[in-house]
Short mmCIF file of C-alpha atoms in Angstrom, two decimals:
data_model
loop_
_atom_site.label_atom_id
_atom_site.label_comp_id
_atom_site.label_asym_id
_atom_site.label_seq_id
_atom_site.Cartn_x
_atom_site.Cartn_y
_atom_site.Cartn_z
CA MET A 1 -122.16 63.28 172.08
CA ILE A 2 -119.95 60.73 173.85
CA ILE A 3 -117.02 59.43 171.79
CA THR A 4 -114.97 56.51 173.13
CA VAL A 5 -111.42 56.22 171.84
CA THR A 6 -109.67 52.84 172.08
CA LEU A 7 -106.14 53.03 170.70
CA ASN A 8 -105.38 49.38 171.48
CA PRO A 9 -108.65 47.39 171.19
CA ALA A 10 -108.72 43.61 171.22
CA LEU A 11 -110.70 40.51 170.65
CA ASP A 12 -111.18 39.37 174.25
CA LYS A 13 -111.33 35.61 174.68
CA THR A 14 -112.62 34.72 178.16
CA ALA A 15 -112.56 31.21 179.57
CA ARG A 16 -113.04 29.37 182.86
CA VAL A 17 -110.79 26.91 184.65
CA GLU A 18 -111.31 25.13 187.96
CA ILE A 19 -107.85 25.97 189.31
CA MET A 20 -105.25 27.95 187.35
CA GLN A 21 -101.98 26.01 187.68
CA PRO A 22 -98.64 27.26 186.31
CA ASN A 23 -96.16 25.01 184.48
CA THR A 24 -98.78 22.43 183.54
CA LEU A 25 -101.80 21.84 181.30
CA ASN A 26 -104.92 23.87 182.11
CA ARG A 27 -108.15 22.78 180.41
CA LEU A 28 -110.46 25.66 179.61
CA SER A 29 -114.26 25.68 179.50
CA ASP A 30 -117.02 28.17 178.67
CA VAL A 31 -114.85 29.97 176.13
CA ARG A 32 -116.42 33.13 174.70
CA VAL A 33 -115.12 35.91 172.45
CA ASP A 34 -116.15 39.57 172.79
CA ALA A 35 -115.19 42.84 171.19
CA GLY A 36 -112.81 44.27 173.77
CA GLY A 37 -110.72 47.23 174.71
CA LYS A 38 -111.62 49.68 177.45
CA GLY A 39 -113.34 52.25 175.23
CA VAL A 40 -115.35 49.55 173.45
CA ASN A 41 -116.48 48.28 176.86
CA VAL A 42 -117.52 51.80 177.81
CA SER A 43 -119.63 52.14 174.66
CA ALA A 44 -121.29 48.78 175.34
CA MET A 45 -122.20 49.80 178.90
CA ILE A 46 -123.55 53.17 177.76
CA SER A 47 -125.79 51.32 175.31
CA ALA A 48 -126.97 48.93 178.04
CA LEU A 49 -127.95 51.94 180.15
CA GLY A 50 -130.03 53.30 177.28
CA GLY A 51 -127.57 55.90 175.96
CA ASN A 52 -125.67 56.43 172.74
CA SER A 53 -122.01 56.84 171.93
CA LEU A 54 -119.60 56.55 169.01
CA ALA A 55 -116.69 54.13 169.32
CA THR A 56 -113.46 54.82 167.47
CA GLY A 57 -109.81 53.81 167.51
CA PHE A 58 -107.58 51.56 165.42
CA ALA A 59 -108.50 48.21 163.82
CA GLY A 60 -106.42 46.05 161.50
CA GLY A 61 -106.18 42.61 159.90
CA GLY A 62 -108.58 39.71 160.26
CA ALA A 63 -108.86 40.21 164.02
CA GLY A 64 -109.72 43.85 163.39
CA GLU A 65 -112.48 42.89 160.97
CA GLU A 66 -113.93 40.46 163.51
CA LEU A 67 -113.69 43.15 166.18
CA LEU A 68 -115.69 45.61 164.06
CA SER A 69 -118.20 42.91 163.16
CA ARG A 70 -118.81 42.14 166.83
CA ILE A 71 -119.10 45.84 167.68
CA ALA A 72 -121.68 46.25 164.92
CA GLY A 73 -123.46 43.12 166.17
CA GLN A 74 -123.98 44.85 169.51
CA GLY A 75 -125.65 47.74 167.73
CA LEU A 76 -122.87 50.16 168.62
CA ALA A 77 -122.08 53.10 166.33
CA HIS A 78 -118.41 53.01 165.34
CA ASP A 79 -115.89 54.67 163.03
CA PHE A 80 -112.39 53.20 163.31
CA VAL A 81 -109.16 54.03 161.50
CA ARG A 82 -108.03 50.96 159.51
CA ILE A 83 -104.37 50.09 160.02
CA LYS A 84 -101.89 47.73 158.36
CA SER A 85 -100.89 45.89 161.54
CA VAL A 86 -103.18 43.29 163.16
CA THR A 87 -105.46 43.98 166.13
CA ARG A 88 -104.46 41.94 169.19
CA THR A 89 -106.28 39.02 170.81
CA ASN A 90 -106.27 38.73 174.62
CA LEU A 91 -106.98 35.72 176.82
CA LYS A 92 -108.65 36.15 180.22
CA VAL A 93 -108.97 33.10 182.46
CA VAL A 94 -111.27 33.05 185.50
CA ASP A 95 -110.98 30.29 188.11
CA SER A 96 -113.74 28.83 190.28
CA LYS A 97 -113.14 31.46 193.00
CA GLY A 98 -113.41 34.36 190.58
CA ALA A 99 -109.65 35.07 190.43
CA LEU A 100 -108.67 36.54 187.06
CA THR A 101 -105.52 35.83 185.05
CA GLU A 102 -105.01 38.00 181.97
CA LEU A 103 -102.70 37.25 179.05
CA ASN A 104 -102.68 40.38 176.89
CA GLU A 105 -100.82 40.82 173.63
CA PRO A 106 -98.86 44.07 173.15
CA GLY A 107 -100.96 45.19 170.20
CA PRO A 108 -100.25 46.42 166.67
CA GLU A 109 -97.62 48.88 165.42
CA ILE A 110 -99.18 52.25 164.65
CA THR A 111 -97.52 54.43 162.02
CA ALA A 112 -97.26 58.22 162.14
CA GLU A 113 -99.68 58.45 159.20
CA GLU A 114 -102.25 56.25 160.96
CA TYR A 115 -102.04 58.32 164.13
CA SER A 116 -102.47 61.54 162.15
CA ALA A 117 -105.55 60.03 160.53
CA LEU A 118 -107.02 59.37 163.98
CA GLU A 119 -106.38 62.93 165.16
CA LYS A 120 -108.07 64.25 162.03
CA LYS A 121 -111.03 61.94 162.59
CA LEU A 122 -111.46 63.02 166.22
CA LEU A 123 -111.50 66.68 165.31
CA GLY A 124 -113.86 65.89 162.44
CA PHE A 125 -116.46 64.60 164.89
CA GLY A 126 -116.66 68.08 166.33
CA THR A 127 -115.32 68.79 169.79
CA ASN A 128 -117.28 71.66 171.32
CA GLY A 129 -119.68 70.19 173.88
CA ASN A 130 -118.66 66.57 173.25
CA THR A 131 -117.13 64.22 175.81
CA PHE A 132 -114.24 62.03 174.71
CA VAL A 133 -113.35 58.92 176.70
CA LEU A 134 -109.66 58.06 176.20
CA SER A 135 -108.88 54.72 177.79
CA GLY A 136 -106.62 51.73 177.78
CA SER A 137 -103.05 50.88 176.92
CA LEU A 138 -101.05 52.43 174.09
CA PRO A 139 -100.09 50.22 171.14
CA ARG A 140 -96.57 50.09 169.78
CA GLY A 141 -95.51 53.09 167.75
CA LEU A 142 -97.25 55.60 170.03
CA LYS A 143 -95.23 57.50 172.64
CA SER A 144 -96.13 57.71 176.32
CA ASP A 145 -97.25 61.34 175.88
CA THR A 146 -99.96 60.41 173.35
CA TYR A 147 -102.81 60.90 175.82
CA LYS A 148 -101.27 64.16 176.98
CA LYS A 149 -101.28 65.43 173.39
CA LEU A 150 -104.83 64.25 172.75
CA CYS A 151 -106.10 65.79 176.00
CA GLY A 152 -104.58 69.12 175.03
CA LEU A 153 -105.90 68.98 171.48
CA LEU A 154 -109.45 68.09 172.49
CA ARG A 155 -109.69 70.34 175.56
CA GLN A 156 -108.42 73.39 173.67
CA ASN A 157 -111.10 72.78 171.05
CA GLY A 158 -113.90 72.82 173.61
CA ALA A 159 -114.34 69.13 174.46
CA ALA A 160 -114.42 67.42 177.85
CA VAL A 161 -112.06 64.46 178.33
CA PHE A 162 -112.36 61.42 180.60
CA LEU A 163 -108.99 59.67 180.79
CA ASP A 164 -108.70 56.11 182.10
CA ALA A 165 -105.05 55.14 181.77
CA ASP A 166 -102.13 54.24 184.00
CA GLY A 167 -98.36 54.48 184.26
CA PRO A 168 -96.40 57.11 182.33
CA ALA A 169 -99.37 57.79 180.03
CA LEU A 170 -101.46 58.99 182.98
CA GLU A 171 -98.58 60.72 184.75
CA LEU A 172 -97.64 62.76 181.66
CA ALA A 173 -101.26 63.71 180.96
CA LEU A 174 -101.54 65.07 184.50
CA ASN A 175 -98.41 67.14 184.07
CA SER A 176 -99.52 69.06 181.02
CA ASP A 177 -97.50 72.08 179.94
CA THR A 178 -100.77 74.03 180.04
CA SER A 179 -101.55 73.15 183.65
CA ALA A 180 -100.68 76.75 184.57
CA LEU A 181 -104.01 77.64 182.98
CA HIS A 182 -105.62 75.54 185.74
CA GLY A 183 -106.83 72.55 183.87
CA VAL A 184 -106.81 73.54 180.21
CA GLY A 185 -105.00 70.63 178.59
CA LEU A 186 -105.53 68.30 181.56
CA PRO A 187 -108.20 65.61 181.47
CA ASN A 188 -111.43 66.73 183.13
CA PHE A 189 -112.07 63.34 184.73
CA ILE A 190 -109.84 60.40 185.68
CA LYS A 191 -110.47 56.96 187.21
CA PRO A 192 -107.35 55.51 188.82
CA ASN A 193 -107.40 52.51 191.12
CA ARG A 194 -105.59 52.53 194.47
CA TYR A 195 -102.24 51.35 193.05
CA GLU A 196 -102.35 53.77 190.11
CA LEU A 197 -103.11 56.72 192.39
CA LEU A 198 -100.32 55.84 194.80
CA LYS A 199 -97.87 55.34 191.94
CA LEU A 200 -98.56 58.90 190.76
CA PHE A 201 -97.16 60.08 194.09
CA SER A 202 -94.40 57.42 194.35
CA MET A 203 -96.22 55.85 197.31
CA GLU A 204 -97.14 52.46 195.83
CA ASP A 205 -95.13 50.54 198.44
CA GLN A 206 -96.66 52.32 201.43
CA GLU A 207 -99.58 51.37 203.65
CA THR A 208 -102.31 53.98 203.22
CA SER A 209 -105.56 54.89 204.92
CA GLU A 210 -108.71 56.27 203.35
CA LYS A 211 -107.74 59.70 204.68
CA ILE A 212 -104.42 59.59 202.81
CA LEU A 213 -106.13 58.46 199.61
CA ALA A 214 -108.63 61.30 199.92
CA ARG A 215 -105.83 63.83 200.40
CA LEU A 216 -104.09 62.59 197.26
CA CYS A 217 -107.33 62.98 195.32
CA LEU A 218 -107.58 66.55 196.57
CA GLN A 219 -104.08 67.27 195.27
CA LEU A 220 -105.20 66.20 191.79
CA LEU A 221 -108.24 68.47 192.07
CA ASP A 222 -105.91 71.32 192.96
CA LYS A 223 -104.07 70.74 189.68
CA GLY A 224 -107.29 71.33 187.74
CA VAL A 225 -108.85 67.86 187.38
CA GLU A 226 -112.62 68.15 187.95
CA LEU A 227 -113.36 64.61 189.15
CA VAL A 228 -111.24 61.80 190.54
CA SER A 229 -113.10 58.49 190.64
CA LEU A 230 -110.94 56.21 192.75
CA SER A 231 -111.91 52.56 192.40
CA LEU A 232 -111.04 50.41 195.41
CA GLY A 233 -112.16 46.98 194.25
CA ALA A 234 -114.33 45.13 196.73
CA GLU A 235 -113.99 48.06 199.17
CA GLY A 236 -115.97 50.32 196.82
CA ALA A 237 -114.86 53.75 195.59
CA LEU A 238 -114.14 57.36 196.44
CA PHE A 239 -115.45 60.19 194.25
CA ALA A 240 -113.67 63.52 194.68
CA ARG A 241 -114.92 66.83 193.35
CA ALA A 242 -114.53 70.48 194.40
CA GLU A 243 -117.82 70.15 196.29
CA GLY A 244 -116.56 67.29 198.44
CA ILE A 245 -115.56 63.63 198.58
CA TRP A 246 -118.05 60.79 198.62
CA ARG A 247 -117.34 57.33 200.02
CA CYS A 248 -119.22 54.41 198.40
CA PRO A 249 -118.78 51.01 200.11
CA GLY A 250 -118.62 47.98 197.85
CA LEU A 251 -121.80 46.00 197.25
CA PRO A 252 -122.21 42.38 198.39
CA ILE A 253 -122.09 40.49 195.09
CA ARG A 254 -120.91 37.15 193.79
CA VAL A 255 -118.11 37.97 191.37
CA GLN A 256 -118.14 36.13 188.05
CA SER A 257 -115.43 38.28 186.44
CA SER A 258 -114.03 41.71 187.27
CA VAL A 259 -113.20 42.34 183.60
CA GLY A 260 -114.85 45.56 182.48
CA ALA A 261 -115.95 46.69 185.95
CA GLY A 262 -113.90 49.88 185.80
CA ASP A 263 -115.07 50.56 182.26
CA SER A 264 -118.67 50.22 183.42
CA MET A 265 -117.99 52.78 186.14
CA VAL A 266 -116.61 55.22 183.55
CA ALA A 267 -119.55 54.57 181.22
CA ALA A 268 -122.15 55.23 183.93
CA LEU A 269 -120.43 58.47 184.90
CA VAL A 270 -120.27 59.92 181.39
CA TYR A 271 -123.81 58.70 180.69
CA GLY A 272 -125.00 60.45 183.85
CA PHE A 273 -123.13 63.64 182.96
CA GLU A 274 -124.70 63.73 179.50
CA LYS A 275 -128.18 63.14 180.93
CA GLY A 276 -127.73 65.97 183.40
CA LEU A 277 -128.04 63.77 186.50
CA GLY A 278 -126.93 65.15 189.85
CA MET A 279 -123.50 64.27 191.19
CA GLU A 280 -124.72 61.75 193.73
CA GLU A 281 -126.98 60.14 191.13
CA CYS A 282 -123.99 59.74 188.82
CA PHE A 283 -121.83 58.25 191.58
CA ALA A 284 -124.53 55.80 192.64
CA LEU A 285 -125.15 54.72 189.05
CA ALA A 286 -121.41 54.20 188.56
CA MET A 287 -121.23 51.94 191.60
CA ALA A 288 -124.26 49.92 190.50
CA ALA A 289 -122.97 49.50 186.94
CA SER A 290 -119.53 48.43 188.18
CA ALA A 291 -121.06 45.87 190.55
CA GLY A 292 -123.30 44.58 187.79
CA ALA A 293 -120.34 44.13 185.46
CA CYS A 294 -118.67 41.88 188.02
CA THR A 295 -121.61 39.48 187.90
CA THR A 296 -121.54 38.95 184.12
CA GLU A 297 -119.26 36.68 182.10
CA GLY A 298 -116.58 38.03 179.79
CA THR A 299 -116.78 41.73 178.95
CA ARG A 300 -120.54 41.64 178.42
CA PRO A 301 -122.18 44.60 180.21
CA PRO A 302 -124.95 44.05 182.75
CA SER A 303 -128.54 44.84 181.78
CA ARG A 304 -130.16 48.10 182.82
CA ASN A 305 -132.59 46.13 184.98
CA LEU A 306 -129.72 44.53 186.88
CA VAL A 307 -128.01 47.90 187.33
CA ASP A 308 -131.24 49.34 188.70
CA GLU A 309 -131.50 46.48 191.22
CA TYR A 310 -127.97 47.16 192.49
CA LEU A 311 -128.72 50.89 192.52
CA LYS A 312 -131.12 50.26 195.43
CA GLN A 313 -128.21 48.96 197.51
CA VAL A 314 -125.76 51.81 196.93
CA SER A 315 -124.84 53.90 199.97
CA LEU A 316 -123.16 57.31 199.61
CA GLN A 317 -121.41 59.04 202.50
CA LYS A 318 -119.93 62.51 202.14
CA ILE A 319 -116.56 63.11 203.76
CA VAL A 320 -116.07 66.58 205.20
CA TYR A 321 -112.86 68.22 204.02
CA GLY A 322 -112.14 69.51 207.50
CA ASN A 323 -111.78 65.93 208.71
CA LEU A 324 -108.94 65.27 206.29
#
């Protein structure tokens, strides 16, 4: 079973503007509201692909009730911990050229009791053989090592973990105290973008080539991570595993909104893993799902038919380690 965990979900309000101008009035059009948060987006994409998952996390207040109502309206199975603080609402504005401006609230305050309730719930789902997707920002009240603790808890109870986070939360999770056991306690799979990967190695201000990026991915594999999915925006992605590194050029698409593209990549990967697809099939599906997400409005996932159309355009090229 795939379980998506969104610690800081949101109601995502997406709108369009001709030109986003600071310090003046901007009139919005085509306003839509979706259940948001990275894990929720992953569950929605898994459903669009024809799979099943269980979405969980924290939800509170009137916004939390609307969030759960919209999740249920999409036909997604869910089981959230109810909290006293109010779920956030985020505003995402897309201009006529597809440029995205995001205005995200910090999120609710999570108490120690509420976090303990979530840990108990996650273990109650059963861990052995399940895949947990931990993704997104951390709400107030939770320390930067929260994902590190959850990775250790779930991995040591037999689960696989896909972590999609950034900053200190990602850095700490990749420096687990149990890393000496070669991976036990570390996330199995991660999906940084270029900036997030470079920041892990204090190289975010440096010019880098594909070869350097590939080498950095290999260093993470050496720590015990099983898969590094490096998203490169319009340039495509790199997928690094012990068997090799695959280059996937970006697809020629007309971008409506890049919101949820990375989440769709994660969803397609875990869906492919659960279905027993081959590595290259999983990587190709991830690229097609990510491209499809860029062509839809808001955080709505692309249809399976659209993903299958983009799948025909995906090109995979294996990079030989010796050339790095």
